[in-house]
Amino acid sequence: NLYKLVNVLLVENVTNEPAIVRDLAMIKVAATHEARSHVLELASVFRARVVDVAPESLTIEITGAEDKIDGLLEVLRPYGVMEMVRTGIVAMRRGSKSSAGISAISPLAQDAAGEDVSYSV
């Protein structure tokens, strides 16, 4: 999958604008039969979802603010975090305003009708 990485086409600073900011993590945690219900309950509290179940582990997917993900990691640590991957922060402006200039950079930024579409990869 590293060979499929897409070049960054446009970066805009939305720090001082209303924006939706998210991070995504997948966490594989040791979950013996005895601990499984506790781990599932913690995932539920953080509104995370289980995406894989194995005999001795659960893989949990969580999206949200960095502190939410950090909080889940902290409470799962005593059970044994076996593996974790994280996307890093992504953001998009709130409301109807979209990134200007993306269609000038890439023809992929148009829908089937030829209308400009703002996108991030």
C-alpha angles and dihedrals in degrees: 000000000000088000089058095059112135120225116246106258102183138003122195126181109234095169094117097038132079103270143164107238122190142167126196127209136176114204125191108203131183108250116177118189090265095049099038097091091050092050091048090050092051091050089052093050089055092044090241123144134225111239100174135026122196130170093262104020148040127211113215128196119205133176128187143078119344093251091054091054092044089052093053091048090052094054093043095050095085090057092053122265103222099181139353136187125186133188100209124231122322124182141190130186116259121239129017097317111105136184110292121221102024093116090055089057100044135022087211087076094082130085125226091278092054094252118145115258126189114221142167129204 
